[in-house]
mmCIF file of C-alpha atoms in Angstrom:
data_model
loop_
_atom_site.group_PDB
_atom_site.id
_atom_site.type_symbol
_atom_site.label_atom_id
_atom_site.label_comp_id
_atom_site.label_asym_id
_atom_site.label_seq_id
_atom_site.Cartn_x
_atom_site.Cartn_y
_atom_site.Cartn_z
ATOM 1 C CA MET Y 1 81.555 97.452 -82.485
ATOM 2 C CA LEU Y 2 81.939 94.230 -80.511
ATOM 3 C CA LYS Y 3 78.217 93.549 -80.103
ATOM 4 C CA PRO Y 4 77.351 93.734 -83.839
ATOM 5 C CA LEU Y 5 80.322 91.464 -84.592
ATOM 6 C CA ILE Y 6 79.148 88.881 -82.060
ATOM 7 C CA ILE Y 7 75.588 88.944 -83.426
ATOM 8 C CA PHE Y 8 76.810 88.651 -87.029
ATOM 9 C CA GLU Y 9 79.172 85.741 -86.321
ATOM 10 C CA LEU Y 10 76.597 84.003 -84.127
ATOM 11 C CA LYS Y 11 74.120 84.085 -87.003
ATOM 12 C CA LEU Y 12 76.743 82.510 -89.261
ATOM 13 C CA VAL Y 13 77.580 79.805 -86.723
ATOM 14 C CA LEU Y 14 73.934 78.926 -86.019
ATOM 15 C CA LYS Y 15 73.369 78.221 -89.711
ATOM 16 C CA ALA Y 16 75.564 75.129 -89.441
ATOM 17 C CA LYS Y 17 73.450 71.991 -89.825
ATOM 18 C CA TRP Y 18 75.709 69.956 -87.579
ATOM 19 C CA LEU Y 19 74.588 72.032 -84.575
ATOM 20 C CA ILE Y 20 71.039 70.784 -85.072
ATOM 21 C CA ALA Y 21 72.353 67.232 -85.268
ATOM 22 C CA TYR Y 22 74.523 67.802 -82.164
ATOM 23 C CA THR Y 23 71.544 69.138 -80.208
ATOM 24 C CA GLY Y 24 69.350 66.291 -81.416
ATOM 25 C CA PHE Y 25 71.989 63.747 -80.438
ATOM 26 C CA PHE Y 26 71.971 64.805 -76.789
ATOM 27 C CA PHE Y 27 68.183 65.123 -76.749
ATOM 28 C CA LEU Y 28 67.612 61.625 -78.149
ATOM 29 C CA LEU Y 29 70.395 60.174 -76.004
ATOM 30 C CA THR Y 30 68.976 61.592 -72.765
ATOM 31 C CA GLU Y 31 65.418 60.577 -73.657
ATOM 32 C CA SER Y 32 66.601 57.060 -74.534
ATOM 33 C CA LEU Y 33 68.390 56.702 -71.206
ATOM 34 C CA TYR Y 34 65.204 57.660 -69.348
ATOM 35 C CA TYR Y 35 63.153 55.331 -71.537
ATOM 36 C CA PHE Y 36 65.285 52.299 -70.705
ATOM 37 C CA ASN Y 37 65.970 53.204 -67.065
ATOM 38 C CA SER Y 38 63.867 55.251 -64.642
ATOM 39 C CA ASP Y 39 66.658 55.493 -62.038
ATOM 40 C CA SER Y 40 67.917 59.077 -62.192
ATOM 41 C CA VAL Y 41 71.359 58.239 -60.774
ATOM 42 C CA LYS Y 42 71.995 55.591 -63.429
ATOM 43 C CA VAL Y 43 70.830 57.991 -66.136
ATOM 44 C CA PHE Y 44 73.186 60.701 -64.874
ATOM 45 C CA ILE Y 45 76.147 58.341 -64.690
ATOM 46 C CA SER Y 46 75.504 56.945 -68.185
ATOM 47 C CA LEU Y 47 75.117 60.449 -69.587
ATOM 48 C CA LEU Y 48 78.251 61.572 -67.742
ATOM 49 C CA ASN Y 49 80.364 58.787 -69.263
ATOM 50 C CA ILE Y 50 79.335 59.893 -72.748
ATOM 51 C CA ILE Y 51 79.753 63.603 -71.998
ATOM 52 C CA LEU Y 52 83.320 63.111 -70.749
ATOM 53 C CA ILE Y 53 84.361 61.606 -74.090
ATOM 54 C CA VAL Y 54 82.123 63.125 -76.780
ATOM 55 C CA MET Y 55 81.938 66.763 -75.656
ATOM 56 C CA PRO Y 56 85.702 67.365 -75.281
ATOM 57 C CA LEU Y 57 86.334 65.726 -78.663
ATOM 58 C CA VAL Y 58 83.661 67.732 -80.495
ATOM 59 C CA SER Y 59 84.646 70.986 -78.790
ATOM 60 C CA VAL Y 60 88.399 70.788 -79.392
ATOM 61 C CA ILE Y 61 87.928 69.704 -83.019
ATOM 62 C CA TYR Y 62 85.305 72.384 -83.638
ATOM 63 C CA GLY Y 63 87.523 75.052 -82.077
ATOM 64 C CA THR Y 64 90.463 74.235 -84.323
ATOM 65 C CA GLN Y 65 88.359 73.678 -87.458
ATOM 66 C CA TYR Y 66 86.359 76.864 -86.978
ATOM 67 C CA PHE Y 67 89.484 78.979 -86.669
ATOM 68 C CA TYR Y 68 91.205 77.421 -89.683
ATOM 69 C CA ASN Y 69 88.079 77.606 -91.855
ATOM 70 C CA SER Y 70 87.506 81.255 -90.891
ATOM 71 C CA ARG Y 71 90.959 82.498 -91.844
ATOM 72 C CA GLU Y 72 89.810 84.206 -95.052
ATOM 73 C CA PHE Y 73 86.858 85.801 -93.282
ATOM 74 C CA MET Y 74 89.154 86.986 -90.490
ATOM 75 C CA GLN Y 75 91.572 88.432 -93.036
ATOM 76 C CA PHE Y 76 88.672 90.375 -94.520
ATOM 77 C CA LEU Y 77 87.718 91.689 -91.062
ATOM 78 C CA LEU Y 78 91.332 92.600 -90.330
ATOM 79 C CA ALA Y 79 91.330 94.809 -93.397
ATOM 80 C CA GLN Y 80 88.495 96.811 -91.848
ATOM 81 C CA PRO Y 81 88.884 99.453 -89.108
ATOM 82 C CA LEU Y 82 88.282 96.848 -86.385
ATOM 83 C CA ARG Y 83 90.346 95.925 -83.373
ATOM 84 C CA ARG Y 84 91.929 92.483 -83.478
ATOM 85 C CA ARG Y 85 90.778 91.827 -79.929
ATOM 86 C CA ASP Y 86 87.140 92.413 -80.913
ATOM 87 C CA ILE Y 87 87.446 90.069 -83.880
ATOM 88 C CA PHE Y 88 88.869 87.296 -81.695
ATOM 89 C CA ILE Y 89 86.365 87.775 -78.871
ATOM 90 C CA SER Y 90 83.396 87.767 -81.256
ATOM 91 C CA SER Y 91 84.626 84.563 -82.920
ATOM 92 C CA PHE Y 92 85.155 82.808 -79.605
ATOM 93 C CA ILE Y 93 81.904 83.944 -77.979
ATOM 94 C CA SER Y 94 79.819 82.906 -80.987
ATOM 95 C CA SER Y 95 81.494 79.484 -81.061
ATOM 96 C CA PHE Y 96 81.112 79.092 -77.294
ATOM 97 C CA ALA Y 97 77.418 80.018 -77.398
ATOM 98 C CA ALA Y 98 76.754 77.572 -80.240
ATOM 99 C CA VAL Y 99 78.574 74.543 -78.785
ATOM 100 C CA VAL Y 100 77.583 74.977 -75.134
ATOM 101 C CA GLY Y 101 74.048 76.063 -76.027
ATOM 102 C CA SER Y 102 73.529 72.950 -78.138
ATOM 103 C CA PHE Y 103 74.456 70.717 -75.200
ATOM 104 C CA ILE Y 104 72.383 72.630 -72.634
ATOM 105 C CA VAL Y 105 69.304 72.680 -74.882
ATOM 106 C CA GLY Y 106 69.697 69.105 -76.100
ATOM 107 C CA ALA Y 107 70.371 67.479 -72.732
ATOM 108 C CA GLY Y 108 68.744 70.109 -70.523
ATOM 109 C CA ILE Y 109 65.190 69.892 -71.886
ATOM 110 C CA PRO Y 110 64.684 66.150 -71.187
ATOM 111 C CA LEU Y 111 66.563 66.401 -67.879
ATOM 112 C CA ILE Y 112 64.326 69.217 -66.657
ATOM 113 C CA ILE Y 113 61.175 67.453 -67.889
ATOM 114 C CA HIS Y 114 62.009 64.255 -66.014
ATOM 115 C CA GLU Y 115 63.614 65.805 -62.915
ATOM 116 C CA TYR Y 116 61.646 69.018 -62.251
ATOM 117 C CA SER Y 117 59.705 67.384 -59.396
ATOM 118 C CA ARG Y 118 62.884 65.909 -57.847
ATOM 119 C CA ASP Y 119 66.219 67.306 -56.692
ATOM 120 C CA MET Y 120 67.447 69.672 -59.414
ATOM 121 C CA VAL Y 121 70.928 70.210 -57.950
ATOM 122 C CA PRO Y 122 72.501 67.216 -59.772
ATOM 123 C CA VAL Y 123 70.893 68.406 -63.022
ATOM 124 C CA ILE Y 124 72.359 71.889 -62.603
ATOM 125 C CA ILE Y 125 75.786 70.479 -61.686
ATOM 126 C CA LEU Y 126 75.694 68.157 -64.709
ATOM 127 C CA LEU Y 127 74.728 70.907 -67.152
ATOM 128 C CA VAL Y 128 77.156 73.471 -65.720
ATOM 129 C CA SER Y 129 80.057 70.995 -65.559
ATOM 130 C CA GLY Y 130 79.327 69.744 -69.075
ATOM 131 C CA GLY Y 131 79.094 73.283 -70.406
ATOM 132 C CA ALA Y 132 82.321 74.251 -68.634
ATOM 133 C CA LEU Y 133 84.090 71.190 -70.013
ATOM 134 C CA SER Y 134 82.923 72.039 -73.521
ATOM 135 C CA GLY Y 135 84.103 75.640 -73.126
ATOM 136 C CA ILE Y 136 87.491 74.521 -71.809
ATOM 137 C CA PHE Y 137 88.211 72.236 -74.753
ATOM 138 C CA LEU Y 138 86.899 74.865 -77.166
ATOM 139 C CA SER Y 139 89.416 77.342 -75.730
ATOM 140 C CA ILE Y 140 92.162 74.721 -76.043
ATOM 141 C CA GLY Y 141 91.157 74.233 -79.678
ATOM 142 C CA PHE Y 142 91.383 77.977 -80.365
ATOM 143 C CA PHE Y 143 94.789 78.117 -78.687
ATOM 144 C CA ILE Y 144 96.123 75.222 -80.772
ATOM 145 C CA ALA Y 145 94.801 76.750 -84.002
ATOM 146 C CA ASN Y 146 96.529 80.044 -83.142
ATOM 147 C CA LEU Y 147 99.725 78.225 -82.289
ATOM 148 C CA PHE Y 148 100.042 76.186 -85.512
ATOM 149 C CA ASP Y 149 99.509 77.635 -88.986
ATOM 150 C CA ASP Y 150 99.375 74.187 -90.578
ATOM 151 C CA LYS Y 151 95.850 72.783 -90.356
ATOM 152 C CA ALA Y 152 96.862 69.109 -90.349
ATOM 153 C CA LYS Y 153 99.402 69.673 -87.584
ATOM 154 C CA GLY Y 154 96.896 71.675 -85.538
ATOM 155 C CA LEU Y 155 94.201 69.005 -85.801
ATOM 156 C CA GLY Y 156 96.746 66.346 -84.866
ATOM 157 C CA VAL Y 157 97.803 68.251 -81.752
ATOM 158 C CA ALA Y 158 94.129 68.818 -80.867
ATOM 159 C CA LEU Y 159 93.405 65.089 -81.057
ATOM 160 C CA ILE Y 160 96.502 64.256 -79.023
ATOM 161 C CA SER Y 161 95.494 66.811 -76.373
ATOM 162 C CA TRP Y 162 91.997 65.298 -76.159
ATOM 163 C CA PHE Y 163 93.377 61.749 -75.959
ATOM 164 C CA PHE Y 164 95.869 62.704 -73.252
ATOM 165 C CA LEU Y 165 93.402 64.544 -71.000
ATOM 166 C CA CYS Y 166 90.579 62.017 -71.457
ATOM 167 C CA PHE Y 167 92.493 58.731 -71.426
ATOM 168 C CA LEU Y 168 96.264 58.834 -70.882
ATOM 169 C CA TYR Y 169 96.071 61.103 -67.834
ATOM 170 C CA ASP Y 170 93.801 58.639 -66.047
ATOM 171 C CA GLY Y 171 96.214 55.829 -66.885
ATOM 172 C CA PHE Y 172 99.061 57.879 -65.440
ATOM 173 C CA LEU Y 173 97.008 58.559 -62.311
ATOM 174 C CA LEU Y 174 96.162 54.879 -61.879
ATOM 175 C CA GLY Y 175 99.836 54.026 -62.277
ATOM 176 C CA VAL Y 176 100.773 56.484 -59.534
ATOM 177 C CA LEU Y 177 98.073 55.071 -57.250
ATOM 178 C CA TYR Y 178 99.260 51.513 -57.871
ATOM 179 C CA PHE Y 179 102.962 52.308 -57.461
ATOM 180 C CA PHE Y 180 102.398 54.138 -54.163
ATOM 181 C CA ARG Y 181 99.545 51.901 -52.969
ATOM 182 C CA ASP Y 182 101.266 51.272 -49.635
ATOM 183 C CA TYR Y 183 101.347 54.983 -48.801
ATOM 184 C CA PRO Y 184 98.581 57.465 -47.882
ATOM 185 C CA ILE Y 185 98.249 58.965 -51.362
ATOM 186 C CA GLU Y 186 94.585 60.009 -51.338
ATOM 187 C CA THR Y 187 95.347 63.731 -50.968
ATOM 188 C CA PRO Y 188 98.007 63.818 -53.759
ATOM 189 C CA ALA Y 189 95.605 61.806 -55.942
ATOM 190 C CA LEU Y 190 92.935 64.434 -55.327
ATOM 191 C CA LEU Y 191 95.335 67.206 -56.321
ATOM 192 C CA LEU Y 192 96.303 65.340 -59.502
ATOM 193 C CA SER Y 193 92.625 64.840 -60.337
ATOM 194 C CA ILE Y 194 91.883 68.532 -59.875
ATOM 195 C CA LEU Y 195 94.615 69.390 -62.384
ATOM 196 C CA ASN Y 196 92.666 67.595 -65.125
ATOM 197 C CA PRO Y 197 89.374 69.316 -66.114
ATOM 198 C CA ASN Y 198 87.893 65.998 -67.250
ATOM 199 C CA ASP Y 199 88.550 64.319 -63.906
ATOM 200 C CA LEU Y 200 87.389 67.399 -62.023
ATOM 201 C CA ALA Y 201 84.028 67.418 -63.833
ATOM 202 C CA ARG Y 202 83.632 63.696 -63.175
ATOM 203 C CA LEU Y 203 84.368 64.112 -59.471
ATOM 204 C CA LEU Y 204 81.951 67.019 -59.057
ATOM 205 C CA ILE Y 205 79.054 65.166 -60.650
ATOM 206 C CA THR Y 206 79.642 61.812 -58.936
ATOM 207 C CA LEU Y 207 79.961 63.503 -55.543
ATOM 208 C CA LYS Y 208 76.700 65.383 -56.064
ATOM 209 C CA LEU Y 209 75.033 62.096 -57.029
ATOM 210 C CA ASP Y 210 76.149 60.775 -53.633
ATOM 211 C CA VAL Y 211 77.847 57.690 -55.056
ATOM 212 C CA SER Y 212 81.225 58.506 -53.524
ATOM 213 C CA ALA Y 213 80.668 55.705 -51.015
ATOM 214 C CA MET Y 214 81.310 53.270 -53.886
ATOM 215 C CA MET Y 215 84.843 54.665 -54.087
ATOM 216 C CA GLY Y 216 85.694 53.667 -50.517
ATOM 217 C CA TYR Y 217 88.098 55.714 -48.410
ATOM 218 C CA THR Y 218 89.318 57.637 -51.456
ATOM 219 C CA GLY Y 219 85.741 58.686 -52.178
ATOM 220 C CA ALA Y 220 85.398 59.871 -48.599
ATOM 221 C CA VAL Y 221 88.522 62.017 -48.994
ATOM 222 C CA TYR Y 222 87.202 63.497 -52.238
ATOM 223 C CA LYS Y 223 83.835 64.228 -50.635
ATOM 224 C CA SER Y 224 85.433 65.844 -47.585
ATOM 225 C CA VAL Y 225 87.227 68.329 -49.870
ATOM 226 C CA LEU Y 226 85.044 68.842 -52.944
ATOM 227 C CA GLY Y 227 81.752 68.045 -51.244
ATOM 228 C CA THR Y 228 81.843 71.249 -49.193
ATOM 229 C CA ASP Y 229 81.053 74.818 -50.258
ATOM 230 C CA LYS Y 230 84.775 75.640 -50.212
ATOM 231 C CA GLY Y 231 85.397 72.595 -52.371
ATOM 232 C CA LEU Y 232 82.861 73.797 -54.931
ATOM 233 C CA VAL Y 233 84.533 77.199 -55.000
ATOM 234 C CA LEU Y 234 87.943 75.528 -55.480
ATOM 235 C CA ALA Y 235 86.557 73.378 -58.309
ATOM 236 C CA ALA Y 236 84.951 76.414 -59.947
ATOM 237 C CA ILE Y 237 88.247 78.334 -59.738
ATOM 238 C CA MET Y 238 90.196 75.462 -61.310
ATOM 239 C CA LEU Y 239 87.677 75.099 -64.135
ATOM 240 C CA MET Y 240 87.792 78.858 -64.681
ATOM 241 C CA ILE Y 241 91.605 78.770 -64.868
ATOM 242 C CA TRP Y 242 91.458 75.970 -67.439
ATOM 243 C CA PHE Y 243 88.997 78.069 -69.447
ATOM 244 C CA VAL Y 244 90.550 81.523 -69.160
ATOM 245 C CA VAL Y 245 94.266 80.766 -69.563
ATOM 246 C CA PRO Y 246 94.049 79.240 -73.097
ATOM 247 C CA VAL Y 247 91.708 82.074 -74.160
ATOM 248 C CA ILE Y 248 94.118 84.757 -72.942
ATOM 249 C CA PHE Y 249 97.159 83.141 -74.564
ATOM 250 C CA SER Y 250 95.344 82.513 -77.853
ATOM 251 C CA MET Y 251 94.036 86.100 -77.928
ATOM 252 C CA LYS Y 252 97.538 87.480 -77.359
ATOM 253 C CA ARG Y 253 98.819 85.205 -80.109
ATOM 254 C CA PHE Y 254 96.007 86.342 -82.437
ATOM 255 C CA ILE Y 255 96.752 90.022 -81.829
ATOM 256 C CA LYS Y 256 100.425 89.546 -82.790
ATOM 257 C CA LYS Y 257 99.772 86.974 -85.541
ATOM 258 C CA ASP Y 258 100.796 87.768 -89.106
ATOM 259 C CA PHE Y 259 97.989 86.687 -91.412
#
């Protein structure tokens, strides 16, 4: 019964007009960056700076809004002989496919067109990291919506979570680096960066663009750890943890939730 549910909910999600606008936004943005600058590295960095702010915000807000707006539909499904786990999984997978697919199609088409004759590794890393980041914040949004019954409170917590992970965490990290500037803190700084999915995605992409030399000795430390195959595996594991843990907790909460 899970597959028909996923297909049905995916059809409902894809009817949303904002998804077309979201896809078009990334398509026009990427094309504009290539139009004004032919340097691939500069295009990637500019696109990365926008991705790290826009995608987490859209994903976490969409995750919370989708869950709150689907409460009546979910109550209808719960009245049917369906497992709660299947209802949750179908809702999440359809949302994930819509949000991540919009980014990959919107940004991926112009990236592939302009970079197919060059090195495609940075393109793949950018698309995968961006998609993972979108999925992570979508899962956080679902978890918050399951945690708070009040829509206004849930949206407020979602915005605070986005602001903390995208802005305040970096300020905290800079403060730690400044306070302990006289000590060898590169390795602890790397560990703190890995704990934030936003920083981890940024590090992966900038290292693959080979601009870590601009970061000095700290960049060399980052590259020595995350620039290797083991480093990529570690980064993938951390991103997977950030994605899976909120999904598991929100699903458990959904199964026990009294609608």
